[in-house]
C-alpha cells in the first residue's frame, strides 16, 4: 500500500487550524497520533478524508511548511469586541466566498456602466458618531426615533436590511458555511463583518447573533 511522504507538522497544523483535538478525530483516523509523530504515513485516500474532515485545502498538506493565513479585513463583529488571533476554517471560507460574490457583482455593475455609490467612504473614523449616525439615517430615509414604532428588534433589523438593499448594499444573512448545514458558524468567533466597495458593499451577519 502506497503511503504519502507528508510532514508530520502539517498534519498537526491542519488539525489545530480546525480547532480540534486528537480525541476529536481518533475514532475516524486511528493512526492520527502516529501520523503526527512521523511513525507512519497516511495513504492518499486517508489523507484526502483527513483534509475533508478538518476543512483544509488538500494541496496544503503537501507544502514544505504550513502557510501563513490571515484575515483580509481589519475589523469584524465579535462577542465583546474580542479579537481573534487565529481564524477558523469556517471564517476563512465564509470570507472568501463573500469576497468572490462581491468581486463578481462589482465587475457586473461596472460592465453595465452603473455609477459608484456616493455614500461609500463618506465618513471618517475621526467624525463625531452622532453626526455619522444622523447622516446614515438620512441616507436610509429613516426618521430619528423610528425604531420606537416597531414592535420587535427583529422587525427593526428587517426594515434596516430592506432599506440598505434598496441603496445597493448586499445584506447576507447565513448561519452556516455556504449551504453546508454540517458547518455551522459560531458567534463566539464572529457575528458579522462588512466589506466596503464603491460598487458592491456587502454586510454579512449570522442570524444567531444578538442585536447590538
Short mmCIF file of C-alpha atoms in Angstrom, two decimals:
data_model
loop_
_atom_site.label_atom_id
_atom_site.label_comp_id
_atom_site.label_asym_id
_atom_site.label_seq_id
_atom_site.Cartn_x
_atom_site.Cartn_y
_atom_site.Cartn_z
CA UNK A 1 0.00 0.00 0.00
CA UNK A 2 1.50 3.31 -1.12
CA UNK A 3 1.84 5.90 1.62
CA UNK A 4 2.46 9.62 1.14
CA UNK A 5 5.52 11.47 2.32
CA UNK A 6 3.76 14.18 4.35
CA UNK A 7 5.48 16.21 7.04
CA UNK A 8 4.02 15.42 10.49
CA UNK A 9 3.99 19.14 11.33
CA UNK A 10 1.48 19.75 8.54
CA UNK A 11 -0.87 17.08 9.87
CA UNK A 12 -0.71 18.64 13.33
CA UNK A 13 -1.13 22.16 11.90
CA UNK A 14 -4.22 21.16 9.91
CA UNK A 15 -5.84 19.63 12.99
CA UNK A 16 -5.07 22.61 15.20
CA UNK A 17 -6.19 25.01 12.45
CA UNK A 18 -9.62 23.41 12.67
CA UNK A 19 -9.64 23.82 16.47
CA UNK A 20 -9.74 20.07 17.03
CA UNK A 21 -8.02 17.78 19.50
CA UNK A 22 -6.63 14.34 18.63
CA UNK A 23 -9.52 12.83 20.59
CA UNK A 24 -11.99 14.52 18.24
CA UNK A 25 -10.60 12.64 15.23
CA UNK A 26 -9.02 9.48 16.55
CA UNK A 27 -12.15 7.35 16.05
CA UNK A 28 -12.14 8.04 12.33
CA UNK A 29 -8.35 8.26 11.91
CA UNK A 30 -6.95 5.59 14.21
CA UNK A 31 -3.35 6.25 13.16
CA UNK A 32 -3.54 10.03 13.66
CA UNK A 33 -1.09 10.13 16.57
CA UNK A 34 1.36 8.08 14.50
CA UNK A 35 0.92 10.44 11.52
CA UNK A 36 1.67 13.40 13.76
CA UNK A 37 4.71 11.73 15.31
CA UNK A 38 6.03 10.53 11.95
CA UNK A 39 5.91 6.85 12.93
CA UNK A 40 3.73 6.07 9.93
CA UNK A 41 2.26 7.89 6.95
CA UNK A 42 -1.28 8.08 5.55
CA UNK A 43 -2.43 6.71 2.22
CA UNK A 44 -3.83 9.01 -0.44
CA UNK A 45 -7.43 8.17 0.47
CA UNK A 46 -6.74 8.57 4.19
CA UNK A 47 -5.13 11.97 3.67
CA UNK A 48 -7.97 13.06 1.39
CA UNK A 49 -10.53 12.09 4.03
CA UNK A 50 -8.48 13.86 6.72
CA UNK A 51 -8.31 17.08 4.66
CA UNK A 52 -12.10 16.96 4.23
CA UNK A 53 -12.64 16.39 7.97
CA UNK A 54 -10.51 19.38 9.01
CA UNK A 55 -11.66 21.61 6.12
CA UNK A 56 -8.19 22.28 4.75
CA UNK A 57 -7.33 22.51 1.02
CA UNK A 58 -5.84 19.13 0.10
CA UNK A 59 -2.80 20.68 -1.57
CA UNK A 60 -1.80 22.48 1.64
CA UNK A 61 -0.78 19.14 3.16
CA UNK A 62 1.97 18.74 0.57
CA UNK A 63 3.67 22.05 1.35
CA UNK A 64 7.09 22.27 2.94
CA UNK A 65 5.78 24.44 5.78
CA UNK A 66 2.31 25.46 6.93
CA UNK A 67 1.07 28.55 5.07
CA UNK A 68 0.53 31.80 6.92
CA UNK A 69 -3.17 32.55 6.80
CA UNK A 70 -4.65 35.89 7.74
CA UNK A 71 -7.96 37.68 7.69
CA UNK A 72 -8.02 40.11 4.79
CA UNK A 73 -10.24 42.58 6.64
CA UNK A 74 -9.07 44.54 9.64
CA UNK A 75 -12.24 44.51 11.71
CA UNK A 76 -15.43 42.49 12.17
CA UNK A 77 -18.07 41.97 14.85
CA UNK A 78 -17.11 39.68 17.71
CA UNK A 79 -18.54 38.93 21.12
CA UNK A 80 -17.44 41.71 23.50
CA UNK A 81 -15.21 43.02 20.65
CA UNK A 82 -12.74 40.22 21.38
CA UNK A 83 -10.07 39.92 18.69
CA UNK A 84 -9.33 36.51 17.16
CA UNK A 85 -5.67 35.63 16.77
CA UNK A 86 -6.27 32.58 14.58
CA UNK A 87 -9.23 32.47 12.19
CA UNK A 88 -11.09 29.19 11.86
CA UNK A 89 -11.61 27.43 8.51
CA UNK A 90 -15.28 28.39 8.75
CA UNK A 91 -14.48 32.09 8.98
CA UNK A 92 -11.84 31.92 6.23
CA UNK A 93 -14.13 30.01 3.86
CA UNK A 94 -17.07 32.34 4.54
CA UNK A 95 -14.97 35.44 4.00
CA UNK A 96 -13.51 34.06 0.75
CA UNK A 97 -16.99 33.21 -0.53
CA UNK A 98 -18.27 36.72 0.20
CA UNK A 99 -15.22 38.32 -1.45
CA UNK A 100 -15.85 36.23 -4.58
CA UNK A 101 -19.51 37.25 -4.60
CA UNK A 102 -18.58 40.91 -4.17
CA UNK A 103 -15.95 40.77 -6.92
CA UNK A 104 -18.43 39.21 -9.35
CA UNK A 105 -21.10 41.82 -8.64
CA UNK A 106 -18.62 44.68 -8.86
CA UNK A 107 -17.44 43.53 -12.29
CA UNK A 108 -21.03 43.12 -13.47
CA UNK A 109 -22.05 46.61 -12.34
CA UNK A 110 -19.02 48.21 -13.97
CA UNK A 111 -19.78 46.40 -17.23
CA UNK A 112 -23.33 47.77 -17.04
CA UNK A 113 -21.96 51.31 -16.59
CA UNK A 114 -23.58 51.64 -13.17
CA UNK A 115 -22.30 54.64 -11.21
CA UNK A 116 -20.45 54.00 -7.92
CA UNK A 117 -22.28 54.64 -4.66
CA UNK A 118 -21.54 58.11 -3.35
CA UNK A 119 -22.10 57.32 0.33
CA UNK A 120 -19.29 54.74 0.46
CA UNK A 121 -16.22 56.16 2.25
CA UNK A 122 -18.13 59.36 3.04
CA UNK A 123 -17.36 59.15 6.78
CA UNK A 124 -14.07 59.08 8.68
CA UNK A 125 -13.14 57.42 11.97
CA UNK A 126 -12.45 60.90 13.33
CA UNK A 127 -16.03 62.07 12.64
CA UNK A 128 -18.46 62.52 15.52
CA UNK A 129 -20.56 59.34 15.97
CA UNK A 130 -23.79 61.34 16.34
CA UNK A 131 -23.10 63.15 13.09
CA UNK A 132 -22.37 59.92 11.26
CA UNK A 133 -25.48 58.29 12.72
CA UNK A 134 -27.63 61.20 11.60
CA UNK A 135 -26.21 61.01 8.07
CA UNK A 136 -26.79 57.25 7.97
CA UNK A 137 -30.44 57.70 8.95
CA UNK A 138 -30.83 60.44 6.34
CA UNK A 139 -29.33 58.23 3.63
CA UNK A 140 -31.58 55.34 4.63
CA UNK A 141 -34.64 57.59 4.81
CA UNK A 142 -35.29 56.87 8.49
CA UNK A 143 -36.61 59.45 10.91
CA UNK A 144 -34.97 59.88 14.31
CA UNK A 145 -36.67 57.54 16.78
CA UNK A 146 -38.12 55.38 14.03
CA UNK A 147 -37.33 52.16 15.90
CA UNK A 148 -39.70 53.05 18.76
CA UNK A 149 -42.62 52.49 16.42
CA UNK A 150 -41.55 48.92 15.60
CA UNK A 151 -42.69 46.10 17.89
CA UNK A 152 -39.57 43.89 17.98
CA UNK A 153 -35.85 44.26 17.28
CA UNK A 154 -36.16 41.59 14.57
CA UNK A 155 -38.66 43.73 12.67
CA UNK A 156 -36.29 46.66 13.06
CA UNK A 157 -33.42 44.61 11.63
CA UNK A 158 -35.61 43.51 8.72
CA UNK A 159 -36.53 47.13 7.98
CA UNK A 160 -32.89 48.25 8.02
CA UNK A 161 -31.96 45.35 5.76
CA UNK A 162 -34.67 46.32 3.28
CA UNK A 163 -33.51 49.94 3.31
CA UNK A 164 -29.83 49.18 2.76
CA UNK A 165 -30.59 46.74 -0.04
CA UNK A 166 -32.59 49.49 -1.77
CA UNK A 167 -29.41 51.60 -1.66
CA UNK A 168 -27.38 48.89 -3.40
CA UNK A 169 -25.77 47.22 -0.39
CA UNK A 170 -25.71 43.41 -0.30
CA UNK A 171 -27.04 42.10 3.00
CA UNK A 172 -26.21 38.42 3.50
CA UNK A 173 -27.60 36.52 6.47
CA UNK A 174 -26.32 32.97 6.91
CA UNK A 175 -25.52 30.74 9.86
CA UNK A 176 -23.53 28.06 8.02
CA UNK A 177 -20.58 27.89 5.63
CA UNK A 178 -22.17 28.24 2.19
CA UNK A 179 -25.01 25.70 2.09
CA UNK A 180 -23.29 23.15 4.33
CA UNK A 181 -25.56 22.63 7.33
CA UNK A 182 -22.85 20.49 8.93
CA UNK A 183 -20.60 23.54 9.24
CA UNK A 184 -22.46 25.92 11.50
CA UNK A 185 -20.84 29.28 12.14
CA UNK A 186 -20.01 30.17 15.74
CA UNK A 187 -20.98 33.59 17.09
CA UNK A 188 -18.27 33.17 19.72
CA UNK A 189 -15.75 33.69 16.90
CA UNK A 190 -17.57 36.32 14.83
CA UNK A 191 -21.08 37.68 14.46
CA UNK A 192 -20.66 39.50 11.18
CA UNK A 193 -18.46 41.70 9.02
CA UNK A 194 -18.65 44.38 6.35
CA UNK A 195 -16.75 44.56 3.06
CA UNK A 196 -16.60 48.09 1.73
CA UNK A 197 -16.64 48.75 -2.01
CA UNK A 198 -17.82 51.72 -4.04
CA UNK A 199 -19.91 49.47 -6.32
CA UNK A 200 -20.84 46.43 -4.26
CA UNK A 201 -20.60 46.98 -0.49
CA UNK A 202 -21.53 43.88 1.49
CA UNK A 203 -22.68 43.19 5.03
CA UNK A 204 -22.60 39.62 6.39
CA UNK A 205 -24.49 38.67 9.53
CA UNK A 206 -25.05 35.42 11.41
CA UNK A 207 -28.80 35.13 12.19
CA UNK A 208 -27.93 33.70 15.62
CA UNK A 209 -26.09 36.88 16.55
CA UNK A 210 -27.91 39.03 19.14
CA UNK A 211 -28.58 42.70 18.28
CA UNK A 212 -26.06 45.33 19.33
#
